[in-house]
Short mmCIF file of C-alpha atoms and ligand atoms in Angstrom, two decimals:
data_model
loop_
_atom_site.label_atom_id
_atom_site.label_comp_id
_atom_site.label_asym_id
_atom_site.label_seq_id
_atom_site.Cartn_x
_atom_site.Cartn_y
_atom_site.Cartn_z
CA MET K 41 -66.27 -8.34 -63.87
CA PRO K 42 -66.07 -4.99 -62.15
CA PRO K 43 -67.31 -2.05 -64.34
CA ALA K 44 -64.57 -0.43 -66.49
CA ARG K 45 -64.87 2.69 -64.55
CA LEU K 46 -63.77 0.94 -61.41
CA VAL K 47 -60.96 -0.88 -63.09
CA ARG K 48 -59.74 2.53 -64.33
CA ALA K 49 -60.10 4.14 -60.95
CA ALA K 50 -57.84 1.38 -59.42
CA ARG K 51 -55.26 1.71 -62.10
CA VAL K 52 -55.00 5.51 -62.40
CA GLY K 53 -53.41 7.54 -59.64
CA ILE K 54 -55.92 9.97 -58.20
CA VAL K 55 -55.55 13.74 -58.61
CA GLY K 56 -54.46 13.95 -54.94
CA ALA K 57 -56.50 14.29 -51.84
CA MET K 58 -59.89 15.94 -52.16
CA THR K 59 -59.71 19.47 -50.77
CA THR K 60 -62.28 21.51 -49.13
CA PRO K 61 -61.85 25.13 -48.18
CA PRO K 62 -60.82 25.50 -44.56
CA ASP K 63 -63.70 25.66 -42.09
CA GLY K 64 -63.34 29.42 -41.47
CA LEU K 65 -63.51 30.15 -45.22
CA ARG K 66 -66.36 27.67 -45.87
CA SER K 67 -68.51 29.15 -43.04
CA ALA K 68 -67.68 32.67 -44.01
CA LEU K 69 -68.55 32.06 -47.65
CA ASP K 70 -71.88 30.33 -46.64
CA ALA K 71 -72.71 33.30 -44.51
CA ALA K 72 -71.84 35.84 -47.20
CA LEU K 73 -73.64 33.98 -49.97
CA ALA K 74 -76.86 33.36 -47.98
CA ALA K 75 -77.74 37.00 -48.47
CA VAL K 76 -77.80 36.76 -52.29
CA PRO K 77 -80.84 35.12 -54.01
CA SER K 78 -79.85 31.71 -55.55
CA ARG K 79 -81.43 32.79 -58.99
CA GLU K 80 -79.22 35.91 -59.15
CA LEU K 81 -76.20 33.90 -58.12
CA ALA K 82 -76.96 31.30 -60.77
CA ASP K 83 -77.33 33.91 -63.56
CA ALA K 84 -74.27 35.75 -62.60
CA THR K 85 -72.26 32.45 -62.46
CA ALA K 86 -73.47 31.47 -66.01
CA ALA K 87 -72.41 34.84 -67.30
CA LEU K 88 -68.96 34.56 -65.59
CA VAL K 89 -68.40 31.03 -66.82
CA ALA K 90 -69.06 32.34 -70.41
CA ARG K 91 -66.75 35.29 -69.92
CA TYR K 92 -63.85 33.28 -68.49
CA ARG K 93 -64.05 30.92 -71.49
CA ASP K 94 -63.15 33.93 -73.64
CA VAL K 95 -59.43 34.12 -73.97
CA ARG K 96 -59.30 37.78 -74.83
CA PRO K 97 -57.76 40.10 -72.24
CA ALA K 98 -60.41 42.17 -70.35
CA GLY K 99 -60.53 45.65 -71.57
CA SER K 100 -62.57 46.59 -68.42
CA PRO K 101 -63.08 44.74 -65.07
CA ILE K 102 -64.93 41.34 -65.41
CA LEU K 103 -66.15 41.59 -61.81
CA THR K 104 -67.91 44.85 -61.10
CA THR K 105 -71.12 44.21 -59.08
CA ALA K 106 -71.45 42.61 -55.62
CA THR K 107 -73.52 39.95 -57.19
CA GLN K 108 -70.82 39.08 -59.75
CA VAL K 109 -68.28 39.04 -56.98
CA ALA K 110 -70.42 36.71 -54.88
CA ALA K 111 -70.84 34.34 -57.86
CA TYR K 112 -67.02 34.38 -58.25
CA ALA K 113 -66.51 33.55 -54.68
CA ALA K 114 -69.11 30.75 -54.69
CA TYR K 115 -67.93 28.97 -57.87
CA ARG K 116 -64.37 29.98 -58.37
CA MET K 117 -62.80 30.84 -55.18
CA PRO K 118 -62.87 27.27 -53.69
CA ALA K 119 -61.03 26.10 -56.82
CA THR K 120 -58.50 28.83 -57.07
CA HIS K 121 -57.97 28.43 -53.24
CA ALA K 122 -57.36 24.60 -53.84
CA ALA K 123 -54.86 25.29 -56.59
CA LEU K 124 -53.10 27.75 -54.54
CA ARG K 125 -52.91 25.57 -51.54
CA ARG K 126 -51.36 22.80 -53.59
CA VAL K 127 -48.85 25.17 -55.14
CA LEU K 128 -47.86 26.93 -51.97
CA ARG K 129 -47.37 23.59 -50.17
CA ASP K 130 -45.01 22.61 -52.92
CA VAL K 131 -43.16 25.98 -52.66
CA ALA K 132 -42.89 25.54 -48.85
CA GLN K 133 -41.07 22.30 -49.35
CA HIS K 134 -38.50 23.82 -51.63
CA LEU K 135 -37.87 27.08 -49.91
CA PRO K 136 -34.73 27.31 -47.80
CA GLU K 137 -35.65 28.16 -44.24
CA THR K 138 -34.13 31.61 -44.42
CA ALA K 139 -36.65 32.49 -47.14
CA THR K 140 -39.77 31.38 -45.19
CA PRO K 141 -42.22 34.11 -45.77
CA ARG K 142 -43.46 36.34 -42.92
CA SER K 143 -45.41 38.59 -45.18
CA VAL K 144 -47.60 38.03 -48.32
CA LEU K 145 -48.70 40.38 -51.06
CA ASP K 146 -51.37 39.19 -53.41
CA LEU K 147 -51.58 41.27 -56.52
CA GLY K 148 -55.00 41.04 -58.31
CA GLY K 149 -56.02 39.06 -55.29
CA GLY K 150 -59.80 39.59 -55.70
CA THR K 151 -61.67 37.93 -52.70
CA GLY K 152 -58.33 36.59 -51.22
CA ALA K 153 -58.00 32.95 -52.24
CA ALA K 154 -54.14 33.13 -52.21
CA ALA K 155 -54.21 34.85 -48.77
CA TRP K 156 -56.18 32.14 -47.36
CA ALA K 157 -53.95 29.45 -48.84
CA ALA K 158 -50.77 31.18 -47.69
CA ALA K 159 -52.08 31.51 -44.20
CA GLU K 160 -52.81 27.73 -44.13
CA VAL K 161 -49.27 26.87 -45.30
CA TRP K 162 -47.37 29.39 -43.19
CA GLY K 163 -49.31 29.57 -39.89
CA ASP K 164 -47.09 32.34 -38.36
CA LEU K 165 -47.40 35.04 -41.06
CA GLU K 166 -47.19 38.51 -39.76
CA SER K 167 -48.84 40.49 -42.54
CA VAL K 168 -51.19 39.87 -45.43
CA THR K 169 -52.05 42.39 -48.10
CA VAL K 170 -54.46 41.83 -51.01
CA LEU K 171 -54.53 44.44 -53.88
CA ASP K 172 -57.23 44.55 -56.51
CA GLN K 173 -58.92 47.04 -58.81
CA VAL K 174 -62.49 45.92 -57.82
CA GLU K 175 -63.77 47.36 -54.63
CA PRO K 176 -66.79 44.84 -54.16
CA ALA K 177 -64.28 42.01 -54.45
CA LEU K 178 -62.11 43.58 -51.74
CA ALA K 179 -65.14 44.27 -49.58
CA LEU K 180 -66.20 40.59 -49.79
CA GLY K 181 -62.54 39.65 -49.12
CA ARG K 182 -62.53 41.70 -45.95
CA ARG K 183 -65.76 40.26 -44.84
CA LEU K 184 -64.56 36.63 -45.36
CA VAL K 185 -61.38 37.14 -43.30
CA ALA K 186 -63.11 39.01 -40.42
CA GLY K 187 -63.18 35.97 -38.17
CA ALA K 188 -59.97 34.38 -39.24
CA PRO K 189 -57.10 34.02 -36.71
CA GLY K 190 -53.70 35.75 -36.89
CA ALA K 191 -52.38 37.85 -39.86
CA LEU K 192 -55.16 36.70 -42.08
CA GLY K 193 -57.74 38.31 -39.75
CA ARG K 194 -55.84 41.48 -39.85
CA ALA K 195 -55.34 41.33 -43.62
CA ARG K 196 -55.52 44.57 -45.63
CA PHE K 197 -57.58 44.58 -48.76
CA ASP K 198 -56.66 47.76 -50.64
CA ARG K 199 -57.71 49.08 -54.01
CA ALA K 200 -54.92 49.33 -56.61
CA LEU K 201 -54.53 49.13 -60.39
CA ALA K 202 -51.95 46.81 -62.13
CA GLY K 203 -49.10 49.08 -63.21
CA ALA K 204 -49.66 51.47 -60.25
CA TRP K 205 -49.32 49.05 -57.23
CA PRO K 206 -48.01 50.68 -54.00
CA ALA K 207 -44.29 50.18 -53.67
CA ASP K 208 -44.44 48.25 -50.46
CA GLY K 209 -43.18 44.75 -50.87
CA ALA K 210 -43.53 41.36 -49.05
CA ASP K 211 -41.57 38.19 -48.73
CA LEU K 212 -43.97 36.32 -50.89
CA VAL K 213 -45.86 37.94 -53.87
CA THR K 214 -48.63 35.81 -55.48
CA VAL K 215 -50.21 36.47 -58.85
CA SER K 216 -52.99 34.03 -59.31
CA TYR K 217 -55.42 33.79 -62.19
CA VAL K 218 -54.78 37.40 -63.10
CA LEU K 219 -52.49 37.40 -66.29
CA SER K 220 -55.36 36.17 -68.53
CA GLU K 221 -57.18 39.54 -67.89
CA LEU K 222 -54.29 41.67 -68.97
CA THR K 223 -52.61 42.55 -72.34
CA GLY K 224 -49.20 41.00 -73.11
CA ILE K 225 -47.38 44.26 -72.00
CA GLN K 226 -49.36 44.36 -68.78
CA GLN K 227 -48.61 40.74 -67.97
CA GLU K 228 -44.81 41.44 -68.48
CA ARG K 229 -45.17 44.48 -66.19
CA LEU K 230 -47.03 42.54 -63.61
CA VAL K 231 -44.36 39.87 -63.36
CA ASP K 232 -41.68 42.60 -63.16
CA ASP K 233 -43.66 44.44 -60.51
CA ALA K 234 -43.99 41.18 -58.50
CA MET K 235 -40.17 40.63 -58.66
CA ALA K 236 -39.57 44.34 -57.60
CA ARG K 237 -41.76 43.61 -54.49
CA GLY K 238 -40.93 40.16 -53.21
CA ARG K 239 -38.25 37.50 -52.83
CA VAL K 240 -40.51 34.64 -53.72
CA VAL K 241 -42.89 35.08 -56.66
CA VAL K 242 -45.57 32.62 -57.51
CA VAL K 243 -47.74 32.81 -60.64
CA VAL K 244 -50.79 30.51 -61.13
CA GLU K 245 -52.95 30.41 -64.14
CA PRO K 246 -55.78 28.23 -65.52
CA GLY K 247 -54.29 24.85 -66.66
CA THR K 248 -55.21 25.45 -70.36
CA PRO K 249 -52.79 25.80 -73.32
CA ASP K 250 -53.26 29.62 -73.03
CA GLY K 251 -52.59 29.61 -69.23
CA TYR K 252 -49.52 27.45 -69.66
CA ARG K 253 -48.11 29.87 -72.40
CA ARG K 254 -48.59 32.79 -70.00
CA VAL K 255 -46.94 30.87 -67.30
CA LEU K 256 -44.02 30.04 -69.66
CA ASP K 257 -43.60 33.72 -70.46
CA ALA K 258 -43.52 34.51 -66.83
CA ARG K 259 -40.97 31.68 -66.34
CA GLY K 260 -38.83 33.17 -68.96
CA ARG K 261 -38.97 36.62 -67.47
CA LEU K 262 -38.09 35.27 -64.00
CA LEU K 263 -35.10 33.38 -65.33
CA ALA K 264 -33.91 36.26 -67.45
CA SER K 265 -33.79 38.37 -64.26
CA GLY K 266 -31.48 35.90 -62.59
CA TRP K 267 -34.26 34.25 -60.41
CA SER K 268 -34.09 30.50 -59.60
CA LEU K 269 -37.01 28.20 -60.06
CA LEU K 270 -38.65 26.50 -57.15
CA GLY K 271 -41.20 24.51 -59.23
CA PRO K 272 -42.75 22.83 -60.84
CA CYS K 273 -39.90 22.46 -63.26
CA PRO K 274 -36.97 20.49 -61.91
CA HIS K 275 -34.68 22.40 -64.33
CA GLU K 276 -34.27 25.80 -65.83
CA ALA K 277 -33.78 24.73 -69.44
CA ARG K 278 -36.26 25.18 -72.20
CA CYS K 279 -39.56 23.42 -71.32
CA PRO K 280 -39.57 20.04 -73.07
CA LEU K 281 -43.32 20.12 -73.59
CA VAL K 282 -43.28 23.28 -75.79
CA GLY K 283 -44.93 22.58 -79.05
CA SER K 284 -46.34 19.18 -78.18
CA ASP K 285 -48.14 19.44 -74.97
CA TRP K 286 -48.68 21.79 -72.09
CA CYS K 287 -47.65 21.56 -68.48
CA HIS K 288 -50.59 21.61 -66.02
CA PHE K 289 -51.68 19.93 -62.83
CA ALA K 290 -55.07 19.44 -61.04
CA ALA K 291 -56.59 19.83 -57.59
CA ARG K 292 -59.61 17.93 -56.70
CA VAL K 293 -62.12 20.25 -55.03
CA ASN K 294 -65.23 19.24 -53.14
CA ARG K 295 -68.26 21.02 -54.50
CA SER K 296 -70.67 22.53 -51.92
CA ALA K 297 -74.35 22.06 -52.32
CA GLU K 298 -74.59 25.80 -53.16
CA HIS K 299 -71.93 25.35 -55.89
CA ARG K 300 -73.83 22.54 -57.48
CA ARG K 301 -77.08 24.45 -57.31
CA ILE K 302 -75.77 27.62 -58.97
CA LYS K 303 -73.52 25.87 -61.57
CA GLY K 304 -76.07 23.09 -62.25
CA GLY K 305 -73.57 20.23 -61.81
CA THR K 306 -74.33 16.95 -60.14
CA LEU K 307 -70.76 15.74 -59.38
CA SER K 308 -69.73 16.13 -55.76
CA TYR K 309 -66.31 17.30 -56.90
CA GLU K 310 -64.41 19.09 -59.75
CA ASP K 311 -60.89 18.99 -60.87
CA GLU K 312 -59.39 22.44 -60.99
CA LYS K 313 -56.66 22.47 -63.58
CA PHE K 314 -53.85 24.86 -63.17
CA SER K 315 -50.38 25.76 -64.49
CA TRP K 316 -47.80 27.48 -62.22
CA VAL K 317 -44.25 28.66 -61.75
CA ALA K 318 -42.52 29.83 -58.55
CA ALA K 319 -39.12 31.34 -58.31
CA VAL K 320 -36.85 32.97 -55.70
CA ALA K 321 -34.71 36.09 -55.99
CA PRO K 322 -31.07 35.83 -57.06
CA ASP K 323 -29.80 36.28 -53.37
CA VAL K 324 -31.68 33.21 -52.24
CA ALA K 325 -29.64 29.96 -52.57
CA VAL K 326 -31.80 26.95 -53.51
CA PRO K 327 -30.47 23.40 -53.65
CA GLN K 328 -30.17 21.67 -57.06
CA GLN K 329 -33.25 19.70 -57.90
CA ASP K 330 -32.71 15.98 -57.82
CA ARG K 331 -36.27 14.66 -58.40
CA GLY K 332 -38.56 14.46 -61.40
CA ARG K 333 -42.06 15.96 -61.63
CA VAL K 334 -44.93 13.73 -62.41
CA LEU K 335 -46.69 15.25 -65.45
CA ARG K 336 -49.70 12.85 -65.88
CA HIS K 337 -51.95 10.54 -63.79
CA PRO K 338 -49.57 7.58 -63.09
CA LEU K 339 -50.85 4.35 -64.39
CA LYS K 340 -50.68 1.79 -61.53
CA ARG K 341 -50.72 -1.99 -62.40
CA LYS K 342 -49.80 -4.90 -60.37
CA GLY K 343 -46.07 -4.70 -59.69
CA LEU K 344 -45.63 -1.75 -62.09
CA VAL K 345 -46.08 2.05 -62.03
CA GLU K 346 -45.93 3.99 -65.33
CA LEU K 347 -45.17 7.69 -65.16
CA THR K 348 -44.49 10.65 -67.39
CA LEU K 349 -41.69 12.66 -65.67
CA CYS K 350 -40.05 15.97 -66.23
CA ARG K 351 -36.46 15.40 -65.28
CA PRO K 352 -33.67 17.60 -63.85
CA ASP K 353 -31.71 17.13 -67.11
CA GLY K 354 -34.44 19.10 -68.96
CA SER K 355 -35.96 16.01 -70.68
CA ALA K 356 -39.49 14.72 -70.18
CA GLY K 357 -40.84 11.23 -70.86
CA ARG K 358 -42.08 7.81 -69.85
CA ASP K 359 -40.56 6.03 -66.82
CA VAL K 360 -41.62 2.58 -65.74
CA VAL K 361 -40.93 1.70 -62.09
CA SER K 362 -41.13 -1.95 -61.27
CA LYS K 363 -41.22 -3.81 -57.90
CA ARG K 364 -37.50 -4.44 -58.36
CA ALA K 365 -36.83 -0.74 -57.78
CA GLY K 366 -37.60 -1.31 -54.13
CA GLU K 367 -38.01 2.06 -52.22
CA ARG K 368 -38.55 4.02 -55.49
CA TYR K 369 -41.35 1.65 -56.38
CA ARG K 370 -42.90 2.10 -53.00
CA LEU K 371 -42.82 5.89 -53.49
CA ALA K 372 -43.98 5.60 -57.10
CA ARG K 373 -47.11 3.67 -55.87
CA ASP K 374 -48.17 6.65 -53.73
CA VAL K 375 -47.40 9.56 -56.15
CA ALA K 376 -50.16 11.53 -57.85
CA TRP K 377 -50.08 13.79 -60.84
CA GLY K 378 -48.04 16.91 -59.85
CA ASP K 379 -45.96 15.22 -57.14
CA GLU K 380 -42.25 14.67 -57.31
CA LEU K 381 -40.37 11.38 -57.35
CA PRO K 382 -36.68 10.63 -56.90
CA LEU K 383 -34.98 9.47 -60.11
CA ALA K 384 -33.65 6.00 -60.57
C1 SAM R 699 -59.91 35.70 -61.99
S1 SAM R 699 -59.86 36.88 -60.73
C2 SAM R 699 -58.68 36.04 -59.61
C3 SAM R 699 -58.75 36.52 -58.20
C4 SAM R 699 -57.87 35.76 -57.24
N1 SAM R 699 -56.51 36.12 -57.52
C5 SAM R 699 -58.00 34.34 -57.36
O1 SAM R 699 -57.02 33.59 -57.57
O2 SAM R 699 -59.12 33.86 -57.00
C6 SAM R 699 -58.80 38.11 -61.44
C7 SAM R 699 -58.62 39.23 -60.49
O3 SAM R 699 -57.67 40.17 -61.11
C8 SAM R 699 -58.09 41.55 -60.88
N2 SAM R 699 -57.55 42.37 -61.99
C9 SAM R 699 -57.62 42.21 -63.25
N3 SAM R 699 -57.12 43.25 -63.93
C10 SAM R 699 -56.62 44.04 -62.91
C11 SAM R 699 -55.97 45.26 -62.96
N4 SAM R 699 -55.67 45.85 -64.18
N5 SAM R 699 -55.62 45.91 -61.80
C12 SAM R 699 -55.83 45.29 -60.69
N6 SAM R 699 -56.53 44.15 -60.58
C13 SAM R 699 -56.89 43.54 -61.68
C14 SAM R 699 -59.63 41.43 -60.99
O4 SAM R 699 -60.31 42.56 -60.49
C15 SAM R 699 -59.91 40.09 -60.31
O5 SAM R 699 -60.29 40.26 -58.98
#
């Protein structure tokens, strides 16, 4: 008999393809991190891991020193980049061509994870701007993109504080893993500031119940302002998971040897859990969603795929797709948690 672990692996849909940072980012990170002693990186990483477990908003910047920023870039940036890449690819599929972004503004962008992901998804960007309060994070971000091609290589990394962002806008505004560091009022203001500066707004948070709650608040604010959702929800009704569950997804990230060393892990990968919402401004027409969103690992058995779907009618629940469903079954066999599937 095969070990239970293998049986489970065969039955359960994987998180999606393993992701690694693009070569340019990986080599730039390796070069930047080589200058920091491993012991210092490991200590700073342990302190950051503990701080990010704390759900209280940050009264003062969490990242302050160059070593803390290097630790963030080593252990968090590949994961936030992987989540952003997954989200932005999804957004690209739903955006009408007329709203394809040429410019990106990343608020609270730190070392630039979202900028890298956006440049991978939209290869012909014209401008990329990353704003953050922490100069050492911006300095590392500048260093990382120095050899990158196109708009990413010319990206501006400028110092700015939430609530006092420059007025300049962009087609796409990203707010990734920032809300948790702000008070409730600051979070609301940040979503409003993002809407005031862009036509497409993407908010990503850790895939925890807290992160989901912040994403739900952002979703409510976007909808109340007349924006249309691009994802992950296939509807604009109340989230059917409220009170019983939380909506989150995962991206599997390859762990570098450095990552394993400083974080003390042995696995060659980790699953970055994230919650997200993306929306477009009222003047952008988006087609009605006609597919469900896969909310869990699909369970794949011989001739059957069992899924939990969020549906365009605002409901969420179990869906069993058998071989008799033909094309839908073939599609269901290949979907992973977070993907979409046409309805029966
Ligand atoms: C967890 S990091 C996320 C960085 C990046 N967006 C990513 O996804 O990897 C949070 C970032 O938000 C920035 N931030 C937090 N509060 C801020 C504020 N009040 N004004 C500007 N930036 C802020 C921090 O300096 C930090 O770089």
